[in-house]
mmCIF file of C-alpha atoms in Angstrom:
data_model
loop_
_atom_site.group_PDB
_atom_site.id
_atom_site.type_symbol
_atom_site.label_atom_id
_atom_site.label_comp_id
_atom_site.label_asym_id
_atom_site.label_seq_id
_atom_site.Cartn_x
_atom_site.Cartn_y
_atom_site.Cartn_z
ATOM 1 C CA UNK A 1 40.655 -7.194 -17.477
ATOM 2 C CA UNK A 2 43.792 -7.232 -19.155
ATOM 3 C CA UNK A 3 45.131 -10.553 -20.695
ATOM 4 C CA UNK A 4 48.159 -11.744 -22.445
ATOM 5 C CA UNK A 5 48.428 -14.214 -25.822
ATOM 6 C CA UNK A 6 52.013 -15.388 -26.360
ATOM 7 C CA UNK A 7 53.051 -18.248 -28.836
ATOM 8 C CA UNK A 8 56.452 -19.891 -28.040
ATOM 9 C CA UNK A 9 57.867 -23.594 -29.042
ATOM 10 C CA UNK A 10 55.390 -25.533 -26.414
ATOM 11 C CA UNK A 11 52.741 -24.522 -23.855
ATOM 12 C CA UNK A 12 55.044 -24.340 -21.042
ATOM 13 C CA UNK A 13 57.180 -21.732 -22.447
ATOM 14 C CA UNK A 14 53.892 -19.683 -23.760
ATOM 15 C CA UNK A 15 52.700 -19.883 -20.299
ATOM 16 C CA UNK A 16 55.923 -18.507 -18.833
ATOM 17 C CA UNK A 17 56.270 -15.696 -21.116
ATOM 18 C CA UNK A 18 52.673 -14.491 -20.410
ATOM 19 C CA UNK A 19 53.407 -15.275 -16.729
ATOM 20 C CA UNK A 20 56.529 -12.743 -17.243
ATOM 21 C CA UNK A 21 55.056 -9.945 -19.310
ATOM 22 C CA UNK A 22 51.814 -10.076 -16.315
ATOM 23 C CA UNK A 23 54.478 -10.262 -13.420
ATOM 24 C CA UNK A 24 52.802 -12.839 -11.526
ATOM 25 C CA UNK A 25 52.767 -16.575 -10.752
ATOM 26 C CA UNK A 26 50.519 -19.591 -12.353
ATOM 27 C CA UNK A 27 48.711 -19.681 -9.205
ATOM 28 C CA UNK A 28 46.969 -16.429 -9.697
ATOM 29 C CA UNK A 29 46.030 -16.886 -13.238
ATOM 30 C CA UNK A 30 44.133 -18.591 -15.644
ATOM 31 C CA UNK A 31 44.864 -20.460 -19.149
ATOM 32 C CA UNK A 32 43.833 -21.009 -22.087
ATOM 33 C CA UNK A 33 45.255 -23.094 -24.978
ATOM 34 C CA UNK A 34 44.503 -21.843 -27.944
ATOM 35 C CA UNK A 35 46.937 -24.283 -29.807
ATOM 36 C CA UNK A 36 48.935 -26.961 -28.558
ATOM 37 C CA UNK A 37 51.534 -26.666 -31.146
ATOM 38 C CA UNK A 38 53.232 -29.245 -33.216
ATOM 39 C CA UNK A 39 56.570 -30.205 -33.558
ATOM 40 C CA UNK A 40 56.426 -31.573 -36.897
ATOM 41 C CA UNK A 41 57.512 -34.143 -38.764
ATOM 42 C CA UNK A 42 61.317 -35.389 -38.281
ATOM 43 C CA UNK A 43 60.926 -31.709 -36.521
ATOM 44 C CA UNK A 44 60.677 -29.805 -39.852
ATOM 45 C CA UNK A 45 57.298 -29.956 -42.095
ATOM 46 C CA UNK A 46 54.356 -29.247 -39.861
ATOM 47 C CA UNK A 47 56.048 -27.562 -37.193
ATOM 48 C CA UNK A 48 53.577 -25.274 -35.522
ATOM 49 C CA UNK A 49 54.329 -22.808 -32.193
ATOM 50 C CA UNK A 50 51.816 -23.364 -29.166
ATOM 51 C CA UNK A 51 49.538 -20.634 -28.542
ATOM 52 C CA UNK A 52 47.716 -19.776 -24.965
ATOM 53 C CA UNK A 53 45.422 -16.956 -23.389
ATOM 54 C CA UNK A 54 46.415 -16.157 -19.912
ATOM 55 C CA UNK A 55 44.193 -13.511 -17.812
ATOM 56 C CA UNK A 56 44.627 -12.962 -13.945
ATOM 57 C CA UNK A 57 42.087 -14.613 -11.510
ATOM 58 C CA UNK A 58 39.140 -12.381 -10.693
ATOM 59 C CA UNK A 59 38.151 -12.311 -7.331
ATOM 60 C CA UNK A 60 34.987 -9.937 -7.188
ATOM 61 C CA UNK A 61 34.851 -9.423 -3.512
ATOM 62 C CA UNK A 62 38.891 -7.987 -3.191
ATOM 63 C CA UNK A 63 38.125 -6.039 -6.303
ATOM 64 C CA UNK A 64 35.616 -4.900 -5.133
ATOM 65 C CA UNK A 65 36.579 -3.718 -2.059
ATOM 66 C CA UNK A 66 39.759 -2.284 -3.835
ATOM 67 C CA UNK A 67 37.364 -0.028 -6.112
ATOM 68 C CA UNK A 68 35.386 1.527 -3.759
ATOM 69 C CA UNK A 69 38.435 2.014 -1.269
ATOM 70 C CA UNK A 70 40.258 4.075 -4.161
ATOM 71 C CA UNK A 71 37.286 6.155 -4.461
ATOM 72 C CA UNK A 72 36.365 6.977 -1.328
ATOM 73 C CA UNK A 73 40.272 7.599 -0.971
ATOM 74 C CA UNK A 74 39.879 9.874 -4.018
ATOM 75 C CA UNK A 75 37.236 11.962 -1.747
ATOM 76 C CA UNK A 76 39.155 11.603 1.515
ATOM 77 C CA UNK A 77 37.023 9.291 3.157
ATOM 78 C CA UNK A 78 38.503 6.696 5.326
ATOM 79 C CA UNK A 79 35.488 4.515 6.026
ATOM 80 C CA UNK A 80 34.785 0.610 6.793
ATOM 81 C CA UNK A 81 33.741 -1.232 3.841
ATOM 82 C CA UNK A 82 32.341 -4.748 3.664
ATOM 83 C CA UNK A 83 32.018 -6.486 0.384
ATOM 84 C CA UNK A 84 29.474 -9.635 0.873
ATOM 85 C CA UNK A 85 28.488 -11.705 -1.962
ATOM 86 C CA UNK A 86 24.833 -12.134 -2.044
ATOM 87 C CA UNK A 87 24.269 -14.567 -4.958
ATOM 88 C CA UNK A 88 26.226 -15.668 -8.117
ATOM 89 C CA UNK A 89 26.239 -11.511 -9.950
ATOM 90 C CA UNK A 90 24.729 -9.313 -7.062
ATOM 91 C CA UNK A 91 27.449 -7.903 -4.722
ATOM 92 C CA UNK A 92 26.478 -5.945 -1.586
ATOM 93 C CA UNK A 93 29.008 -3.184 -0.473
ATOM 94 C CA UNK A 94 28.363 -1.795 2.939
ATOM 95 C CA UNK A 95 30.207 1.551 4.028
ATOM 96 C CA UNK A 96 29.833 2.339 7.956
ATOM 97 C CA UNK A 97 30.312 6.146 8.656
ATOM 98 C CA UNK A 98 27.597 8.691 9.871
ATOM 99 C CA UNK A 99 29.390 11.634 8.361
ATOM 100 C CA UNK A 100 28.430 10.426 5.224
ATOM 101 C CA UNK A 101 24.992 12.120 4.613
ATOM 102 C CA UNK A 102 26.651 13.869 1.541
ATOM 103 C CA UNK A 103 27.185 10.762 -0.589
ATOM 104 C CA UNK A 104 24.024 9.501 0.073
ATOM 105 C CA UNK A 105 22.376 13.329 -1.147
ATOM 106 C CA UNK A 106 18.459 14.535 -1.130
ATOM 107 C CA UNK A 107 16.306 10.882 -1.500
ATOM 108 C CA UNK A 108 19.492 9.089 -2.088
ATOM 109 C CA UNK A 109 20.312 10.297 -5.541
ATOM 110 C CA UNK A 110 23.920 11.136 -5.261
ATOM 111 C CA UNK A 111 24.155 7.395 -3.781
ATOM 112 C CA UNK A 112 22.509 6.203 -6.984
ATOM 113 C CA UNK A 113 25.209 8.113 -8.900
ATOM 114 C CA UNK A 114 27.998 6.570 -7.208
ATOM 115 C CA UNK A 115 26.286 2.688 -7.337
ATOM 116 C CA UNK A 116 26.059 3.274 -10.802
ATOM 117 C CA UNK A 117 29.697 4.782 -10.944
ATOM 118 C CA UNK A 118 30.577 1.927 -9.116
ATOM 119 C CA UNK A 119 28.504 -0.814 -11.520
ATOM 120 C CA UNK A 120 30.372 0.885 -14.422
ATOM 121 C CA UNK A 121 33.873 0.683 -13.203
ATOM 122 C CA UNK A 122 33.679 -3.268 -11.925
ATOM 123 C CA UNK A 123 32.685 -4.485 -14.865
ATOM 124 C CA UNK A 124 34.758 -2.927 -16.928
ATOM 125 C CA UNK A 125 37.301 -5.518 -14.685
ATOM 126 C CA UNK A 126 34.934 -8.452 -14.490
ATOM 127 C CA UNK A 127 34.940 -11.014 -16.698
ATOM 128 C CA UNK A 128 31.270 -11.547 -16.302
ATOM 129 C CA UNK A 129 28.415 -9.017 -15.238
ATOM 130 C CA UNK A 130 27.832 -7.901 -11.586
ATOM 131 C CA UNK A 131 25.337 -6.358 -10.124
ATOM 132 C CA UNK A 132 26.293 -4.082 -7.184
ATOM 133 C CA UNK A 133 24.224 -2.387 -4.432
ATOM 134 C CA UNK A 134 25.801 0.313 -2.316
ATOM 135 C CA UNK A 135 24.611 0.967 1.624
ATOM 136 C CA UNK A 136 25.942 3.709 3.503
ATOM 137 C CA UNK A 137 25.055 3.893 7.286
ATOM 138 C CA UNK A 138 21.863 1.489 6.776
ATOM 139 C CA UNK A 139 20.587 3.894 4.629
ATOM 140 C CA UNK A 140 18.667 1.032 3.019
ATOM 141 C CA UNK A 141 17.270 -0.245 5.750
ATOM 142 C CA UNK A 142 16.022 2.701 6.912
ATOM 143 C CA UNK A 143 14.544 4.323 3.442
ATOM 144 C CA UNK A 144 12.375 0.485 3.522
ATOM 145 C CA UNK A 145 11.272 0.989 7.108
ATOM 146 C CA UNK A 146 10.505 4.820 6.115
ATOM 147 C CA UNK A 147 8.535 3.519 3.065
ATOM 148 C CA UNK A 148 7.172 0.903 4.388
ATOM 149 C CA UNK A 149 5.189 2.986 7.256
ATOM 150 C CA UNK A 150 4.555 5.195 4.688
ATOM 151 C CA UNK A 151 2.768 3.111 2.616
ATOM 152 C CA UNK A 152 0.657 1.301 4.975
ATOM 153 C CA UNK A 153 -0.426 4.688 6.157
ATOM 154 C CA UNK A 154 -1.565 5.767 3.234
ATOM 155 C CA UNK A 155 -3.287 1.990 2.674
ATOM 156 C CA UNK A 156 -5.031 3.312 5.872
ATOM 157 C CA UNK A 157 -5.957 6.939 4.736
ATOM 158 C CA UNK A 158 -7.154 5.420 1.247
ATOM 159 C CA UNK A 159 -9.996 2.887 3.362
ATOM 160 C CA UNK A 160 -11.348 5.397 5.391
ATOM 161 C CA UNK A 161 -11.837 7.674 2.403
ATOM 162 C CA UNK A 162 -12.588 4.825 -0.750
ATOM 163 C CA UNK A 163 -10.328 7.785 -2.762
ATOM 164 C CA UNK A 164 -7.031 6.607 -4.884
ATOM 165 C CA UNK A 165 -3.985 8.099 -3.758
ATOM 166 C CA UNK A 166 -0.741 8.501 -6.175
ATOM 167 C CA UNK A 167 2.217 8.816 -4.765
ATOM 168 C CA UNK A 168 5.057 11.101 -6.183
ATOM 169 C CA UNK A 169 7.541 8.902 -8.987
ATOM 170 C CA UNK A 170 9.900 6.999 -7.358
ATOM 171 C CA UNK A 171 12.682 4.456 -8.351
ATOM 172 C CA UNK A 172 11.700 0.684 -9.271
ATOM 173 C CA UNK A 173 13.555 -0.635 -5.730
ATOM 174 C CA UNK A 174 11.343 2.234 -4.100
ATOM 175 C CA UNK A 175 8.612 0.905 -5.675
ATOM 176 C CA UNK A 176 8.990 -2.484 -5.155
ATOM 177 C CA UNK A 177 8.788 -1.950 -1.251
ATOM 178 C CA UNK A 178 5.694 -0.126 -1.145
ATOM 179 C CA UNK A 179 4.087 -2.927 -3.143
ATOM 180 C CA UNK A 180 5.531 -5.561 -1.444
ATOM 181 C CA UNK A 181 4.288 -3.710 1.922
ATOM 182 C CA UNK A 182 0.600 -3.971 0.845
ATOM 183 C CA UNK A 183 0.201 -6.625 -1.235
ATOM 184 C CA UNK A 184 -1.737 -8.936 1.682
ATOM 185 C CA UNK A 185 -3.345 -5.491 3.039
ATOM 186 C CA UNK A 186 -7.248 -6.391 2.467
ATOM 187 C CA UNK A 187 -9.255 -3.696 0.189
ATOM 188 C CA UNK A 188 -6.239 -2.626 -1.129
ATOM 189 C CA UNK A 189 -4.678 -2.656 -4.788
ATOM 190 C CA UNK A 190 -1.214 -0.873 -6.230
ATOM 191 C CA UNK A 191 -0.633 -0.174 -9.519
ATOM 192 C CA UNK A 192 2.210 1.105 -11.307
ATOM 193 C CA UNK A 193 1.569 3.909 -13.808
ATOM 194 C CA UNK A 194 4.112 5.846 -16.516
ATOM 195 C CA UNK A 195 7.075 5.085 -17.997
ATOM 196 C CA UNK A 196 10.898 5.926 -15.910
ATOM 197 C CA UNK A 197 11.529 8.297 -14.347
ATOM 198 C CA UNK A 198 8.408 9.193 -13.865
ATOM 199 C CA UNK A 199 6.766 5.848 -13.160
ATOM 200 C CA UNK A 200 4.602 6.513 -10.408
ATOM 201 C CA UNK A 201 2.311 3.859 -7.869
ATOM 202 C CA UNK A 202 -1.645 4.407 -7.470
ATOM 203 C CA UNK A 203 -3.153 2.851 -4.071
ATOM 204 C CA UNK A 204 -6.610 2.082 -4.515
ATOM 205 C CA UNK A 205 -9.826 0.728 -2.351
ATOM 206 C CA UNK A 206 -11.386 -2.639 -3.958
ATOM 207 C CA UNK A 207 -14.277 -3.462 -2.180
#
């Protein structure tokens, strides 16, 4: 985020020449004073400029939205994007369009790319970390109902036959809804093996 330190003979006149050099208006900034400044004694010995930091307001929702417009835009994609802020750092950024199989890619690894694309490119803006997650069409929702089923038929499979079964690696998020799906399942235990990428979970009878 670019900002602007200017000295001049008091704060007001800093302010105004950062104000000038950012072309904007005090409303959509933020200051600093470094140093008040001094004007000295009988306005001679001691007589020190004033010295402020002036950045422009960072609104992560509009920036947001303004990032991933320019490119999509970039890929000529004219799709609906909502930005909603889910907690203090985590920003969710939903894109509705069902010609966009592409950009989510085989087991949503070209959607991966671009969230982490994405992560790289706000916070190079933000004056403090986010954390964004990127949905296209519900894919979300629909990989967790895909995993989920898929998980609590293998839960199933693994009772009826007392054998393990490891799954193929998959991504921590991925991971995190299969255990979350069979954590209260009775007889059952997960496990997380390996290191990334190639962590992997084992389901397992207990009897």
């Amino acid at each position: 985020m670019k900002q602007v330190v200017k000295q001049a003979k008091n704060v007001n006149e800093a302010i105004k020449l950062a104000l000038s050099e950012l072309g904007t208006t005090i409303e959509n900034v933020d200051v600093k004073i470094i140093d008040e400044g001094a004007s000295g004694f009988i306005g001679l010995f001691g007589k020190r400029d004033a010295v402020v930091r002036v950045c422009p307001k960072f609104d992560p929702v509009s920036s947001l939205e303004e990032l991933v417009y320019s490119y999509l835009k970039g890929m000529n994609i004219d799709s609906t994007i909502k930005v909603t802020k889910k907690a203090d750092s985590h920003m969710l950024v939903d894109i509705q369009d069902d010609k966009l199989g592409f950009l989510i890619g085989r087991h949503g690894n070209t959607l991966e790319a671009f969230e982490h694309l994405i992560n790289l490119a706000i916070n190079r803006k933000s004056p403090y970390h986010l954390y964004v997650t990127i949905n296209v069409d519900n894919y979300l929702q629909i990989r967790q109902q895909t995993l989920t089923k898929l998980a609590q038929n293998v839960a199933n499979k693994v009772k009826e036959t007392k054998r393990k079964f490891i799954f193929e690696p998959m991504k921590p998020n991925e991971r995190k809804i299969v255990h979350i799906a069979l954590q209260n399942m009775n007889n059952i235990k997960t496990t997380s093996i390996g290191k990334d990428p190639e962590r992997k979970i084992i389901v397992e009878y207990v009897g």
